[in-house]
Amino acid sequence: MRRLIVQELITVDGYVAGPDGELDFFDSVSDYSHVDRDNLQILEDVDTVLLGADTYRMFVQYWPTADEPVANTVNTMPKLVFSSTLNEAPWGTWQPAEVVKGDAAAKVADLKRQPGKDLMLWGSLSLARSLTRAGLLDELQLRVVPVAIGSGEKLFPDDLGRLDLELIEGKLYPSGIISTRYRPRRTPGA
């Protein structure tokens, strides 16, 4: 069965965006090369990228023309954009992303039952939260950026409830970023 992996950049004080959604904390680290190398390895086991509409709008401004080692993989991999407002999702000169309307959890549950490699969700807070609430999360990868911003948007809102996680791997990069990988602890019979 395919797995759903959610990967997020996060501050040491637990925020994935500033109070107004700003992501300028990404710039506190100038070298993401080790993270990119690890992502290339991770993406060998992924065949579909999942994005929400806002993250798609941000990504499409950068990735189709990016000059980074991971760019070709990101650009050539099939992408699904979950949106109630978009009708199309071009990706520069690359194959466009497919727009998915309707119940994201039902679509992802169906995708997980189909043959194929893993599914990767980047950013896309609303989508990550709804898929986690639906019990579809198989692995959470956090890239902890060595900066505190004091306030902002948390990955999981207060009303999510408890989510017990088991550490799979922890790694420190020379840039100061710490990479952690977790899987949800499943209770017997769940």
PDB file of C-alpha atoms in Angstrom:
ATOM      1  CA  MET A   1       0.000   0.000   0.000  1.00  0.00           C
ATOM      2  CA  ARG A   2       1.213   3.490  -0.827  1.00  0.00           C
ATOM      3  CA  ARG A   3       2.086   5.823   2.035  1.00  0.00           C
ATOM      4  CA  LEU A   4       1.257   9.488   2.569  1.00  0.00           C
ATOM      5  CA  ILE A   5       4.322  11.494   3.615  1.00  0.00           C
ATOM      6  CA  VAL A   6       3.870  15.064   4.855  1.00  0.00           C
ATOM      7  CA  GLN A   7       7.070  17.134   4.790  1.00  0.00           C
ATOM      8  CA  GLU A   8       7.250  20.591   6.358  1.00  0.00           C
ATOM      9  CA  LEU A   9       9.857  23.225   7.171  1.00  0.00           C
ATOM     10  CA  ILE A  10       9.254  24.391  10.727  1.00  0.00           C
ATOM     11  CA  THR A  11      10.871  26.798  13.208  1.00  0.00           C
ATOM     12  CA  VAL A  12      12.355  25.637  16.511  1.00  0.00           C
ATOM     13  CA  ASP A  13       9.374  27.219  18.255  1.00  0.00           C
ATOM     14  CA  GLY A  14       6.944  25.153  16.193  1.00  0.00           C
ATOM     15  CA  TYR A  15       5.680  27.460  13.424  1.00  0.00           C
ATOM     16  CA  VAL A  16       5.401  26.647   9.721  1.00  0.00           C
ATOM     17  CA  ALA A  17       4.598  30.249   8.742  1.00  0.00           C
ATOM     18  CA  GLY A  18       4.609  33.695  10.289  1.00  0.00           C
ATOM     19  CA  PRO A  19       1.459  35.415  11.605  1.00  0.00           C
ATOM     20  CA  ASP A  20       0.478  36.574   8.106  1.00  0.00           C
ATOM     21  CA  GLY A  21       1.590  33.396   6.339  1.00  0.00           C
ATOM     22  CA  GLU A  22       5.089  34.715   5.581  1.00  0.00           C
ATOM     23  CA  LEU A  23       7.861  32.186   5.022  1.00  0.00           C
ATOM     24  CA  ASP A  24      10.855  34.475   5.405  1.00  0.00           C
ATOM     25  CA  PHE A  25      12.236  32.242   8.156  1.00  0.00           C
ATOM     26  CA  PHE A  26      13.384  29.912   5.327  1.00  0.00           C
ATOM     27  CA  ASP A  27      16.057  32.526   4.544  1.00  0.00           C
ATOM     28  CA  SER A  28      17.728  32.160   7.948  1.00  0.00           C
ATOM     29  CA  VAL A  29      19.599  29.201   6.408  1.00  0.00           C
ATOM     30  CA  SER A  30      21.526  29.756   3.194  1.00  0.00           C
ATOM     31  CA  ASP A  31      22.557  26.167   2.451  1.00  0.00           C
ATOM     32  CA  TYR A  32      19.822  23.613   1.784  1.00  0.00           C
ATOM     33  CA  SER A  33      22.098  21.331  -0.268  1.00  0.00           C
ATOM     34  CA  HIS A  34      22.139  18.503   2.294  1.00  0.00           C
ATOM     35  CA  VAL A  35      18.357  18.677   2.649  1.00  0.00           C
ATOM     36  CA  ASP A  36      18.044  18.578  -1.153  1.00  0.00           C
ATOM     37  CA  ARG A  37      20.313  15.516  -1.398  1.00  0.00           C
ATOM     38  CA  ASP A  38      18.201  13.688   1.175  1.00  0.00           C
ATOM     39  CA  ASN A  39      15.015  14.737  -0.607  1.00  0.00           C
ATOM     40  CA  LEU A  40      16.334  13.302  -3.867  1.00  0.00           C
ATOM     41  CA  GLN A  41      16.772   9.955  -2.114  1.00  0.00           C
ATOM     42  CA  ILE A  42      13.321  10.170  -0.511  1.00  0.00           C
ATOM     43  CA  LEU A  43      11.731  11.081  -3.856  1.00  0.00           C
ATOM     44  CA  GLU A  44      13.030   7.861  -5.403  1.00  0.00           C
ATOM     45  CA  ASP A  45      10.178   6.166  -3.500  1.00  0.00           C
ATOM     46  CA  VAL A  46       7.576   8.839  -4.395  1.00  0.00           C
ATOM     47  CA  ASP A  47       5.586   9.075  -7.615  1.00  0.00           C
ATOM     48  CA  THR A  48       3.028  11.794  -6.847  1.00  0.00           C
ATOM     49  CA  VAL A  49       3.227  15.224  -5.202  1.00  0.00           C
ATOM     50  CA  LEU A  50       0.142  16.604  -3.448  1.00  0.00           C
ATOM     51  CA  LEU A  51      -0.363  20.362  -3.081  1.00  0.00           C
ATOM     52  CA  GLY A  52      -3.049  22.716  -1.877  1.00  0.00           C
ATOM     53  CA  ALA A  53      -3.959  25.695  -4.058  1.00  0.00           C
ATOM     54  CA  ASP A  54      -1.918  28.274  -2.112  1.00  0.00           C
ATOM     55  CA  THR A  55       1.208  26.124  -2.076  1.00  0.00           C
ATOM     56  CA  TYR A  56       0.717  25.387  -5.776  1.00  0.00           C
ATOM     57  CA  ARG A  57       0.615  29.148  -6.502  1.00  0.00           C
ATOM     58  CA  MET A  58       3.848  29.633  -4.561  1.00  0.00           C
ATOM     59  CA  PHE A  59       5.612  26.582  -6.055  1.00  0.00           C
ATOM     60  CA  VAL A  60       4.675  27.335  -9.668  1.00  0.00           C
ATOM     61  CA  GLN A  61       6.397  30.729  -9.356  1.00  0.00           C
ATOM     62  CA  TYR A  62       9.664  29.009  -8.404  1.00  0.00           C
ATOM     63  CA  TRP A  63      10.116  25.370  -9.372  1.00  0.00           C
ATOM     64  CA  PRO A  64       9.510  25.329 -13.165  1.00  0.00           C
ATOM     65  CA  THR A  65      12.569  27.564 -13.699  1.00  0.00           C
ATOM     66  CA  ALA A  66      14.596  26.676 -10.573  1.00  0.00           C
ATOM     67  CA  ASP A  67      18.249  25.740 -10.965  1.00  0.00           C
ATOM     68  CA  GLU A  68      18.608  23.275  -8.082  1.00  0.00           C
ATOM     69  CA  PRO A  69      19.501  19.594  -7.975  1.00  0.00           C
ATOM     70  CA  VAL A  70      15.979  18.614  -6.903  1.00  0.00           C
ATOM     71  CA  ALA A  71      14.177  20.812  -9.478  1.00  0.00           C
ATOM     72  CA  ASN A  72      14.123  18.316 -12.351  1.00  0.00           C
ATOM     73  CA  THR A  73      12.602  15.654 -10.098  1.00  0.00           C
ATOM     74  CA  VAL A  74       9.977  18.066  -8.754  1.00  0.00           C
ATOM     75  CA  ASN A  75       9.133  19.334 -12.237  1.00  0.00           C
ATOM     76  CA  THR A  76       8.784  15.920 -13.887  1.00  0.00           C
ATOM     77  CA  MET A  77       6.852  14.201 -11.100  1.00  0.00           C
ATOM     78  CA  PRO A  78       3.034  14.079 -11.433  1.00  0.00           C
ATOM     79  CA  LYS A  79       1.330  16.615  -9.192  1.00  0.00           C
ATOM     80  CA  LEU A  80      -2.221  16.842  -7.835  1.00  0.00           C
ATOM     81  CA  VAL A  81      -3.514  20.238  -6.702  1.00  0.00           C
ATOM     82  CA  PHE A  82      -6.506  20.101  -4.374  1.00  0.00           C
ATOM     83  CA  SER A  83      -8.619  23.197  -4.945  1.00  0.00           C
ATOM     84  CA  SER A  84     -12.224  24.301  -5.084  1.00  0.00           C
ATOM     85  CA  THR A  85     -11.286  27.458  -7.031  1.00  0.00           C
ATOM     86  CA  LEU A  86      -8.683  26.421  -9.622  1.00  0.00           C
ATOM     87  CA  ASN A  87      -9.750  24.864 -12.923  1.00  0.00           C
ATOM     88  CA  GLU A  88      -6.259  24.282 -14.253  1.00  0.00           C
ATOM     89  CA  ALA A  89      -2.751  24.158 -12.831  1.00  0.00           C
ATOM     90  CA  PRO A  90      -0.065  24.857 -15.455  1.00  0.00           C
ATOM     91  CA  TRP A  91       3.550  24.162 -14.479  1.00  0.00           C
ATOM     92  CA  GLY A  92       5.628  26.324 -16.809  1.00  0.00           C
ATOM     93  CA  THR A  93       6.828  24.299 -19.796  1.00  0.00           C
ATOM     94  CA  TRP A  94       6.378  21.058 -17.871  1.00  0.00           C
ATOM     95  CA  GLN A  95       3.336  18.773 -17.703  1.00  0.00           C
ATOM     96  CA  PRO A  96       0.573  20.644 -15.846  1.00  0.00           C
ATOM     97  CA  ALA A  97      -0.613  19.470 -12.466  1.00  0.00           C
ATOM     98  CA  GLU A  98      -4.020  17.839 -12.225  1.00  0.00           C
ATOM     99  CA  VAL A  99      -6.656  19.794 -10.289  1.00  0.00           C
ATOM    100  CA  VAL A 100      -8.708  17.713  -7.864  1.00  0.00           C
ATOM    101  CA  LYS A 101     -12.006  19.081  -6.574  1.00  0.00           C
ATOM    102  CA  GLY A 102     -14.150  17.558  -3.865  1.00  0.00           C
ATOM    103  CA  ASP A 103     -13.252  15.394  -0.894  1.00  0.00           C
ATOM    104  CA  ALA A 104      -9.454  15.363  -0.569  1.00  0.00           C
ATOM    105  CA  ALA A 105      -9.461  12.631   2.084  1.00  0.00           C
ATOM    106  CA  ALA A 106     -11.530  10.304  -0.114  1.00  0.00           C
ATOM    107  CA  LYS A 107      -9.237  10.944  -3.096  1.00  0.00           C
ATOM    108  CA  VAL A 108      -6.058  10.339  -1.084  1.00  0.00           C
ATOM    109  CA  ALA A 109      -7.505   7.212   0.546  1.00  0.00           C
ATOM    110  CA  ASP A 110      -8.285   5.929  -2.958  1.00  0.00           C
ATOM    111  CA  LEU A 111      -4.767   6.797  -4.186  1.00  0.00           C
ATOM    112  CA  LYS A 112      -3.226   4.947  -1.243  1.00  0.00           C
ATOM    113  CA  ARG A 113      -5.101   1.779  -2.252  1.00  0.00           C
ATOM    114  CA  GLN A 114      -3.838   1.956  -5.844  1.00  0.00           C
ATOM    115  CA  PRO A 115      -0.520   0.454  -6.944  1.00  0.00           C
ATOM    116  CA  GLY A 116       2.388   2.849  -7.036  1.00  0.00           C
ATOM    117  CA  LYS A 117       4.994   4.587  -4.960  1.00  0.00           C
ATOM    118  CA  ASP A 118       4.457   6.932  -2.007  1.00  0.00           C
ATOM    119  CA  LEU A 119       2.619  10.273  -2.052  1.00  0.00           C
ATOM    120  CA  MET A 120       4.457  13.432  -0.885  1.00  0.00           C
ATOM    121  CA  LEU A 121       2.643  16.461   0.479  1.00  0.00           C
ATOM    122  CA  TRP A 122       4.683  19.655   0.826  1.00  0.00           C
ATOM    123  CA  GLY A 123       3.411  22.688   2.740  1.00  0.00           C
ATOM    124  CA  SER A 124      -0.332  22.895   2.091  1.00  0.00           C
ATOM    125  CA  LEU A 125      -1.370  23.345   5.724  1.00  0.00           C
ATOM    126  CA  SER A 126      -5.130  22.939   5.281  1.00  0.00           C
ATOM    127  CA  LEU A 127      -4.639  19.809   3.224  1.00  0.00           C
ATOM    128  CA  ALA A 128      -2.066  18.366   5.662  1.00  0.00           C
ATOM    129  CA  ARG A 129      -4.422  19.006   8.569  1.00  0.00           C
ATOM    130  CA  SER A 130      -7.478  17.471   6.894  1.00  0.00           C
ATOM    131  CA  LEU A 131      -5.576  14.363   5.783  1.00  0.00           C
ATOM    132  CA  THR A 132      -4.098  13.944   9.271  1.00  0.00           C
ATOM    133  CA  ARG A 133      -7.567  14.303  10.822  1.00  0.00           C
ATOM    134  CA  ALA A 134      -8.785  11.604   8.443  1.00  0.00           C
ATOM    135  CA  GLY A 135      -6.075   9.221   9.708  1.00  0.00           C
ATOM    136  CA  LEU A 136      -4.250   9.098   6.366  1.00  0.00           C
ATOM    137  CA  LEU A 137      -0.816  10.306   7.555  1.00  0.00           C
ATOM    138  CA  ASP A 138       1.829   7.570   7.361  1.00  0.00           C
ATOM    139  CA  GLU A 139       4.990   9.623   7.860  1.00  0.00           C
ATOM    140  CA  LEU A 140       5.685  13.152   9.081  1.00  0.00           C
ATOM    141  CA  GLN A 141       9.012  14.674   8.042  1.00  0.00           C
ATOM    142  CA  LEU A 142       9.971  17.905   9.755  1.00  0.00           C
ATOM    143  CA  ARG A 143      12.912  20.047   8.694  1.00  0.00           C
ATOM    144  CA  VAL A 144      13.538  22.188  11.791  1.00  0.00           C
ATOM    145  CA  VAL A 145      15.112  25.510  10.786  1.00  0.00           C
ATOM    146  CA  PRO A 146      17.317  27.031  13.533  1.00  0.00           C
ATOM    147  CA  VAL A 147      15.255  30.155  14.114  1.00  0.00           C
ATOM    148  CA  ALA A 148      12.458  31.196  16.472  1.00  0.00           C
ATOM    149  CA  ILE A 149       9.841  33.632  15.185  1.00  0.00           C
ATOM    150  CA  GLY A 150       7.670  34.038  18.295  1.00  0.00           C
ATOM    151  CA  SER A 151       4.260  33.632  16.687  1.00  0.00           C
ATOM    152  CA  GLY A 152       2.619  32.354  13.556  1.00  0.00           C
ATOM    153  CA  GLU A 153       0.813  29.356  12.157  1.00  0.00           C
ATOM    154  CA  LYS A 154       1.345  25.979  13.772  1.00  0.00           C
ATOM    155  CA  LEU A 155       1.335  22.835  11.669  1.00  0.00           C
ATOM    156  CA  PHE A 156      -1.392  21.276  13.787  1.00  0.00           C
ATOM    157  CA  PRO A 157      -4.099  23.458  15.295  1.00  0.00           C
ATOM    158  CA  ASP A 158      -5.186  23.100  18.929  1.00  0.00           C
ATOM    159  CA  ASP A 159      -8.378  21.272  17.965  1.00  0.00           C
ATOM    160  CA  LEU A 160      -6.550  18.447  16.176  1.00  0.00           C
ATOM    161  CA  GLY A 161      -6.320  16.432  19.344  1.00  0.00           C
ATOM    162  CA  ARG A 162      -3.573  14.061  20.300  1.00  0.00           C
ATOM    163  CA  LEU A 163      -1.287  12.536  17.694  1.00  0.00           C
ATOM    164  CA  ASP A 164       1.252  10.094  19.126  1.00  0.00           C
ATOM    165  CA  LEU A 165       4.348   9.760  16.973  1.00  0.00           C
ATOM    166  CA  GLU A 166       7.262   7.358  16.866  1.00  0.00           C
ATOM    167  CA  LEU A 167      10.666   8.694  15.810  1.00  0.00           C
ATOM    168  CA  ILE A 168      12.037   6.864  12.750  1.00  0.00           C
ATOM    169  CA  GLU A 169      15.112   9.013  12.170  1.00  0.00           C
ATOM    170  CA  GLY A 170      16.801  12.189  13.341  1.00  0.00           C
ATOM    171  CA  LYS A 171      19.622  13.901  11.492  1.00  0.00           C
ATOM    172  CA  LEU A 172      21.604  17.141  11.912  1.00  0.00           C
ATOM    173  CA  TYR A 173      22.755  18.950   8.772  1.00  0.00           C
ATOM    174  CA  PRO A 174      25.835  21.245   8.662  1.00  0.00           C
ATOM    175  CA  SER A 175      23.461  24.189   8.028  1.00  0.00           C
ATOM    176  CA  GLY A 176      21.959  23.713  11.499  1.00  0.00           C
ATOM    177  CA  ILE A 177      18.703  22.254  10.165  1.00  0.00           C
ATOM    178  CA  ILE A 178      17.555  19.157  12.006  1.00  0.00           C
ATOM    179  CA  SER A 179      15.627  16.573  10.022  1.00  0.00           C
ATOM    180  CA  THR A 180      13.198  14.321  11.860  1.00  0.00           C
ATOM    181  CA  ARG A 181      10.997  11.561  10.523  1.00  0.00           C
ATOM    182  CA  TYR A 182       8.038  10.199  12.471  1.00  0.00           C
ATOM    183  CA  ARG A 183       5.282   7.710  11.939  1.00  0.00           C
ATOM    184  CA  PRO A 184       1.982   7.815  13.794  1.00  0.00           C
ATOM    185  CA  ARG A 185       1.682   5.226  16.541  1.00  0.00           C
ATOM    186  CA  ARG A 186      -1.278   3.068  15.709  1.00  0.00           C
ATOM    187  CA  THR A 187      -3.260   1.511  18.504  1.00  0.00           C
ATOM    188  CA  PRO A 188      -3.966  -2.225  18.205  1.00  0.00           C
ATOM    189  CA  GLY A 189      -7.011  -2.827  16.070  1.00  0.00           C
ATOM    190  CA  ALA A 190      -6.936   0.676  14.552  1.00  0.00           C
TER     191      ALA A 190
END
